Amino acid sequence: MSCLFALSGKGGVGKTTLAGLFVRNLVELGKTPVLAIDADPNSCFADTLGVKVPFTIGAARENMRDEAEAQKISKQELLRLKIAQGLVESEKFDLISMGRPEGPGCYCYANNVLKVAIRELSEKYPFVVLDNEAGLENLSRRIVQSVDVLVLVSDASNAGINTLERLFSLAHEMGVKYRKLVIMVNRTRDGKLPESTRKVVESTGAQKIFALPYDEEIATIAEESRTVWQVSDDNPIYKTVREFLKEITTGN
Ligand SMILES: Nc1ncnc2c1ncn2[C@@H]1O[C@H](COP(=O)(O)OP(=O)(O)OP(=O)(O)O)[C@@H](O)[C@H]1O
Ligand SMILES: [Mg+2]
């Protein structure tokens, strides 16, 4: 049985950075191989993890029928082949990038492709970290339906917390199932949850709520094209990620 973490939240709040730190720590805990899923067409999850993606599944979604006919295999088989081709394998973790369908196409079909890919691939890994695109898309398109740990990320702003509330409601409306709900309020001024946000955050019934401080080292990661592997061990954000994952992986 695999354990799937899905990170969702407003644009730019730190989802990809945190997802990258999750992958790094799971690797360091020896929970390998870890599967990283980039479900954001505009994402840089691969860059954050320091790998290159030659081929996204989104690009493979086009002309599936013609290609399957030409190769005399079913669309399902072709899809499995494409997923296998799109998987970037490194020593300790693998990464698959969803990309986006090119040109006009049927989104229902594209969505199904994503769902199949997530479901079938995830079964092969003990731990899976899914970095979602900003906002409600993947939830409202029902791409993410059942996860072990839903991590809602926000910044400390009102807009961020409002989005978090909407995401939470939407997850319920869409019947997203999760074992644990965790909220990470990122880039807080002093590592404390602002009083104005506390009520909202607590009303979700989340099992864990973290307030992560603004951190200079993390801020420079994207600016200097560095990866999560270069974050120092005593970084406060990484320390919190480690404490959290220790709890999850030891079943506390
Ligand atoms: N705690 C933090 N302190 C300072 N900077 C941070 C912190 N967390 C993330 N950042 C920075 O914020 C920027 C956005 O982070 P990131 O790309 O992880 O967000 P995202 O939610 O994945 O964005 P998007 O919605 O565009 O995918 C990056 O430059 C990152 O380095
Ligand atoms: Mg991102």
Short mmCIF file of C-alpha atoms and ligand atoms in Angstrom, two decimals:
data_model
loop_
_atom_site.label_atom_id
_atom_site.label_comp_id
_atom_site.label_asym_id
_atom_site.label_seq_id
_atom_site.Cartn_x
_atom_site.Cartn_y
_atom_site.Cartn_z
CA MET A 1 0.00 0.00 0.00
CA SER A 2 1.38 3.36 -0.93
CA CYS A 3 1.01 6.60 0.98
CA LEU A 4 0.06 9.54 -1.20
CA PHE A 5 0.66 13.15 -0.18
CA ALA A 6 -1.12 15.78 -2.27
CA LEU A 7 -0.26 19.46 -1.90
CA SER A 8 -2.79 22.09 -2.97
CA GLY A 9 -3.18 25.81 -2.50
CA LYS A 10 -3.21 29.26 -4.04
CA GLY A 11 -0.57 30.27 -6.58
CA GLY A 12 2.93 30.95 -5.30
CA VAL A 13 2.42 29.92 -1.69
CA GLY A 14 5.21 27.33 -1.64
CA LYS A 15 3.56 24.07 -2.76
CA THR A 16 6.37 22.99 -5.06
CA THR A 17 9.11 23.91 -2.60
CA LEU A 18 7.42 21.98 0.19
CA ALA A 19 6.66 19.03 -2.11
CA GLY A 20 10.36 18.97 -3.03
CA LEU A 21 11.39 18.97 0.62
CA PHE A 22 8.94 16.11 1.25
CA VAL A 23 10.60 14.08 -1.50
CA ARG A 24 14.06 14.85 -0.18
CA ASN A 25 13.18 13.83 3.35
CA LEU A 26 11.40 10.63 2.29
CA VAL A 27 14.54 9.72 0.37
CA GLU A 28 16.68 10.51 3.41
CA LEU A 29 14.41 8.34 5.54
CA GLY A 30 15.15 5.49 3.14
CA LYS A 31 11.55 5.27 1.91
CA THR A 32 12.77 4.76 -1.61
CA PRO A 33 11.93 4.85 -4.39
CA VAL A 34 9.70 7.88 -3.94
CA LEU A 35 7.40 8.87 -6.78
CA ALA A 36 7.10 12.61 -7.45
CA ILE A 37 4.10 13.56 -9.59
CA ASP A 38 4.03 16.96 -11.17
CA ALA A 39 0.35 17.64 -11.78
CA ASP A 40 0.91 21.30 -12.64
CA PRO A 41 1.27 22.10 -16.36
CA ASN A 42 3.31 25.19 -15.51
CA SER A 43 5.33 23.70 -12.76
CA CYS A 44 8.96 23.45 -11.98
CA PHE A 45 8.82 20.45 -9.68
CA ALA A 46 11.49 18.76 -11.80
CA ASP A 47 13.80 21.81 -11.52
CA THR A 48 13.23 21.96 -7.78
CA LEU A 49 14.30 18.32 -7.59
CA GLY A 50 17.17 18.81 -10.01
CA VAL A 51 16.02 16.50 -12.81
CA LYS A 52 15.06 17.02 -16.46
CA VAL A 53 11.80 15.82 -17.97
CA PRO A 54 12.16 14.75 -21.60
CA PHE A 55 8.50 14.04 -22.17
CA THR A 56 5.26 14.89 -20.39
CA ILE A 57 2.17 12.73 -20.40
CA GLY A 58 0.20 15.74 -21.58
CA ALA A 59 2.12 15.74 -24.81
CA ALA A 60 1.28 12.07 -25.23
CA ARG A 61 -2.43 12.59 -24.90
CA GLU A 62 -2.78 13.86 -28.44
CA ASN A 63 -3.46 11.53 -31.33
CA MET A 64 -3.74 8.57 -29.01
CA ARG A 65 -6.34 6.88 -31.17
CA ASP A 66 -4.37 7.17 -34.43
CA GLU A 67 -1.17 6.08 -32.77
CA ALA A 68 -2.79 3.10 -31.07
CA GLU A 69 -4.30 2.02 -34.38
CA ALA A 70 -0.96 2.40 -36.15
CA GLN A 71 0.79 0.30 -33.50
CA LYS A 72 -2.11 -2.17 -33.35
CA ILE A 73 -2.46 -1.89 -29.59
CA SER A 74 -5.30 -0.60 -27.42
CA LYS A 75 -5.35 3.00 -26.25
CA GLN A 76 -4.95 1.69 -22.72
CA GLU A 77 -1.80 -0.21 -23.62
CA LEU A 78 -0.43 2.78 -25.48
CA LEU A 79 -1.10 4.94 -22.46
CA ARG A 80 0.83 2.57 -20.21
CA LEU A 81 3.70 2.67 -22.67
CA LYS A 82 3.70 6.46 -22.69
CA ILE A 83 3.61 6.62 -18.91
CA ALA A 84 6.60 4.28 -18.76
CA GLN A 85 8.45 6.42 -21.30
CA GLY A 86 7.64 9.62 -19.43
CA LEU A 87 8.94 8.38 -16.10
CA VAL A 88 12.21 10.03 -15.14
CA GLU A 89 14.14 7.54 -13.03
CA SER A 90 16.88 8.67 -10.73
CA GLU A 91 18.67 6.75 -8.04
CA LYS A 92 16.33 7.49 -5.14
CA PHE A 93 13.18 8.89 -6.70
CA ASP A 94 11.22 8.88 -9.94
CA LEU A 95 9.26 11.74 -11.42
CA ILE A 96 6.39 11.92 -13.85
CA SER A 97 5.21 15.18 -15.30
CA MET A 98 1.65 15.63 -16.47
CA GLY A 99 2.17 18.64 -18.72
CA ARG A 100 -0.85 19.81 -20.69
CA PRO A 101 -2.68 18.50 -23.73
CA GLU A 102 -1.47 20.22 -26.88
CA GLY A 103 -4.09 21.85 -29.03
CA PRO A 104 -7.83 21.43 -28.68
CA GLY A 105 -8.72 18.08 -27.29
CA CYS A 106 -11.21 16.39 -25.09
CA TYR A 107 -10.47 17.33 -21.52
CA CYS A 108 -12.53 14.45 -20.20
CA TYR A 109 -10.18 12.07 -21.91
CA ALA A 110 -7.14 14.03 -20.73
CA ASN A 111 -8.43 13.91 -17.18
CA ASN A 112 -8.92 10.19 -17.37
CA VAL A 113 -5.37 9.78 -18.56
CA LEU A 114 -4.11 11.67 -15.55
CA LYS A 115 -6.22 9.64 -13.18
CA VAL A 116 -5.11 6.33 -14.64
CA ALA A 117 -1.49 7.44 -14.55
CA ILE A 118 -1.70 8.52 -10.92
CA ARG A 119 -3.54 5.41 -9.82
CA GLU A 120 -1.52 2.82 -11.69
CA LEU A 121 1.88 4.31 -11.04
CA SER A 122 1.24 5.08 -7.40
CA GLU A 123 0.59 1.45 -6.57
CA LYS A 124 4.23 0.65 -7.30
CA TYR A 125 5.74 3.07 -4.78
CA PRO A 126 5.60 3.17 -1.00
CA PHE A 127 5.43 6.98 -0.99
CA VAL A 128 4.06 9.37 -3.58
CA VAL A 129 4.21 13.17 -3.49
CA LEU A 130 1.83 14.99 -5.80
CA ASP A 131 2.42 18.67 -6.51
CA ASN A 132 -0.81 20.22 -7.75
CA GLU A 133 -1.33 23.27 -9.88
CA ALA A 134 -2.51 26.41 -8.11
CA GLY A 135 -6.13 26.72 -7.16
CA LEU A 136 -9.03 24.43 -7.58
CA GLU A 137 -8.49 22.90 -11.01
CA ASN A 138 -7.26 19.43 -10.14
CA LEU A 139 -9.83 19.10 -7.41
CA SER A 140 -12.72 20.36 -9.53
CA ARG A 141 -11.67 18.14 -12.44
CA ARG A 142 -11.69 15.29 -9.95
CA ILE A 143 -8.13 14.34 -10.77
CA VAL A 144 -7.29 14.03 -7.13
CA GLN A 145 -9.91 11.85 -5.51
CA SER A 146 -8.38 9.82 -2.80
CA VAL A 147 -5.20 10.70 -0.96
CA ASP A 148 -3.67 9.68 2.33
CA VAL A 149 -2.48 13.11 3.39
CA LEU A 150 -4.03 16.23 1.92
CA VAL A 151 -1.71 19.16 2.54
CA LEU A 152 -3.37 22.53 2.03
CA VAL A 153 -0.77 25.26 1.73
CA SER A 154 -1.46 28.95 2.19
CA ASP A 155 0.39 32.13 2.91
CA ALA A 156 -0.70 34.20 5.88
CA SER A 157 -2.69 36.69 3.78
CA ASN A 158 -6.46 36.92 3.87
CA ALA A 159 -6.62 35.97 0.20
CA GLY A 160 -4.52 32.89 0.90
CA ILE A 161 -6.67 31.79 3.83
CA ASN A 162 -9.87 32.44 1.83
CA THR A 163 -8.57 30.22 -0.96
CA LEU A 164 -7.69 27.61 1.60
CA GLU A 165 -11.25 27.70 2.91
CA ARG A 166 -12.62 27.36 -0.62
CA LEU A 167 -10.28 24.48 -1.38
CA PHE A 168 -11.37 22.76 1.78
CA SER A 169 -15.08 23.16 0.92
CA LEU A 170 -14.50 22.05 -2.64
CA ALA A 171 -12.61 18.98 -1.54
CA HIS A 172 -15.70 18.04 0.46
CA GLU A 173 -18.13 18.84 -2.32
CA MET A 174 -16.10 16.74 -4.72
CA GLY A 175 -15.93 13.87 -2.28
CA VAL A 176 -12.15 13.92 -2.06
CA LYS A 177 -11.21 11.32 0.49
CA TYR A 178 -8.24 11.74 2.79
CA ARG A 179 -6.97 10.08 5.92
CA LYS A 180 -5.27 13.18 7.26
CA LEU A 181 -5.66 16.86 6.58
CA VAL A 182 -2.67 19.05 7.20
CA ILE A 183 -2.50 22.81 6.82
CA MET A 184 0.76 24.61 6.25
CA VAL A 185 0.59 28.39 6.52
CA ASN A 186 3.81 29.41 4.84
CA ARG A 187 5.91 32.59 4.89
CA THR A 188 4.47 33.85 8.16
CA ARG A 189 6.26 36.85 9.63
CA ASP A 190 7.47 35.20 12.83
CA GLY A 191 6.65 31.52 12.40
CA LYS A 192 3.35 32.02 14.21
CA LEU A 193 -0.17 31.66 12.88
CA PRO A 194 -1.73 35.14 12.62
CA GLU A 195 -4.63 35.40 15.06
CA SER A 196 -7.04 36.41 12.26
CA THR A 197 -6.42 33.16 10.43
CA ARG A 198 -6.43 30.81 13.38
CA LYS A 199 -10.24 30.38 13.55
CA VAL A 200 -10.58 29.62 9.88
CA VAL A 201 -7.72 27.19 9.86
CA GLU A 202 -8.96 25.41 12.96
CA SER A 203 -12.52 25.17 11.60
CA THR A 204 -11.29 22.73 8.97
CA GLY A 205 -10.65 20.15 11.64
CA ALA A 206 -7.12 19.62 10.31
CA GLN A 207 -5.10 17.09 12.29
CA LYS A 208 -2.02 19.28 12.01
CA ILE A 209 -1.50 22.97 11.46
CA PHE A 210 1.95 24.37 10.83
CA ALA A 211 3.03 28.00 10.66
CA LEU A 212 6.23 28.20 8.63
CA PRO A 213 8.37 31.33 8.77
CA TYR A 214 9.56 33.42 5.86
CA ASP A 215 13.04 32.07 5.22
CA GLU A 216 15.84 33.70 3.24
CA GLU A 217 17.52 30.44 2.27
CA ILE A 218 14.27 29.08 0.82
CA ALA A 219 13.58 32.40 -0.89
CA THR A 220 16.80 32.15 -2.84
CA ILE A 221 16.21 28.60 -4.09
CA ALA A 222 14.11 29.62 -7.08
CA GLU A 223 16.04 32.85 -7.58
CA GLU A 224 19.37 31.08 -7.85
CA SER A 225 18.12 27.97 -9.66
CA ARG A 226 19.13 25.75 -6.80
CA THR A 227 17.42 22.54 -5.76
CA VAL A 228 15.91 21.28 -2.52
CA TRP A 229 18.92 18.99 -2.09
CA GLN A 230 21.00 22.07 -1.31
CA VAL A 231 18.83 23.35 1.54
CA SER A 232 20.80 23.11 4.77
CA ASP A 233 19.83 20.46 7.30
CA ASP A 234 19.11 23.02 9.99
CA ASN A 235 16.80 25.10 7.82
CA PRO A 236 13.64 25.77 9.91
CA ILE A 237 11.24 24.88 7.09
CA TYR A 238 13.06 21.64 6.40
CA LYS A 239 13.18 20.86 10.11
CA THR A 240 9.39 21.15 10.33
CA VAL A 241 8.96 18.96 7.24
CA ARG A 242 11.21 16.36 8.87
CA GLU A 243 9.30 16.38 12.16
CA PHE A 244 6.01 16.04 10.31
CA LEU A 245 7.16 13.20 8.05
CA LYS A 246 8.74 11.36 10.95
CA GLU A 247 5.36 11.33 12.62
CA ILE A 248 3.56 10.20 9.49
CA THR A 249 6.05 7.51 8.55
CA THR A 250 6.23 6.05 12.03
CA GLY A 251 2.43 6.09 12.27
CA ASN A 252 2.16 8.43 15.26
N1 LIG B 1 8.99 29.94 3.67
C1 LIG B 1 9.44 30.62 2.60
N2 LIG B 1 10.21 31.73 2.77
C2 LIG B 1 10.64 32.43 1.72
N3 LIG B 1 10.38 32.13 0.44
C3 LIG B 1 9.62 31.04 0.19
C4 LIG B 1 9.11 30.22 1.25
N4 LIG B 1 8.41 29.19 0.70
C5 LIG B 1 8.48 29.37 -0.65
N5 LIG B 1 9.19 30.46 -0.96
C6 LIG B 1 9.49 31.01 -2.30
O1 LIG B 1 8.26 31.39 -2.88
C7 LIG B 1 8.29 31.19 -4.28
C8 LIG B 1 7.11 30.34 -4.69
O2 LIG B 1 7.29 29.05 -4.17
P1 LIG B 1 6.75 27.76 -4.93
O3 LIG B 1 7.13 27.77 -6.37
O4 LIG B 1 7.13 26.59 -4.12
O5 LIG B 1 5.18 28.03 -4.82
P2 LIG B 1 4.00 27.28 -5.55
O6 LIG B 1 2.85 27.33 -4.60
O7 LIG B 1 4.43 25.94 -6.01
O8 LIG B 1 3.75 28.22 -6.80
P3 LIG B 1 2.83 27.91 -8.09
O9 LIG B 1 1.41 28.10 -7.64
O10 LIG B 1 3.28 28.95 -9.06
O11 LIG B 1 3.13 26.50 -8.52
C9 LIG B 1 9.64 30.55 -4.59
O12 LIG B 1 10.50 31.54 -5.03
C10 LIG B 1 10.08 29.98 -3.25
O13 LIG B 1 11.49 29.92 -3.15
MG MG B 2 4.24 25.01 -7.91
#
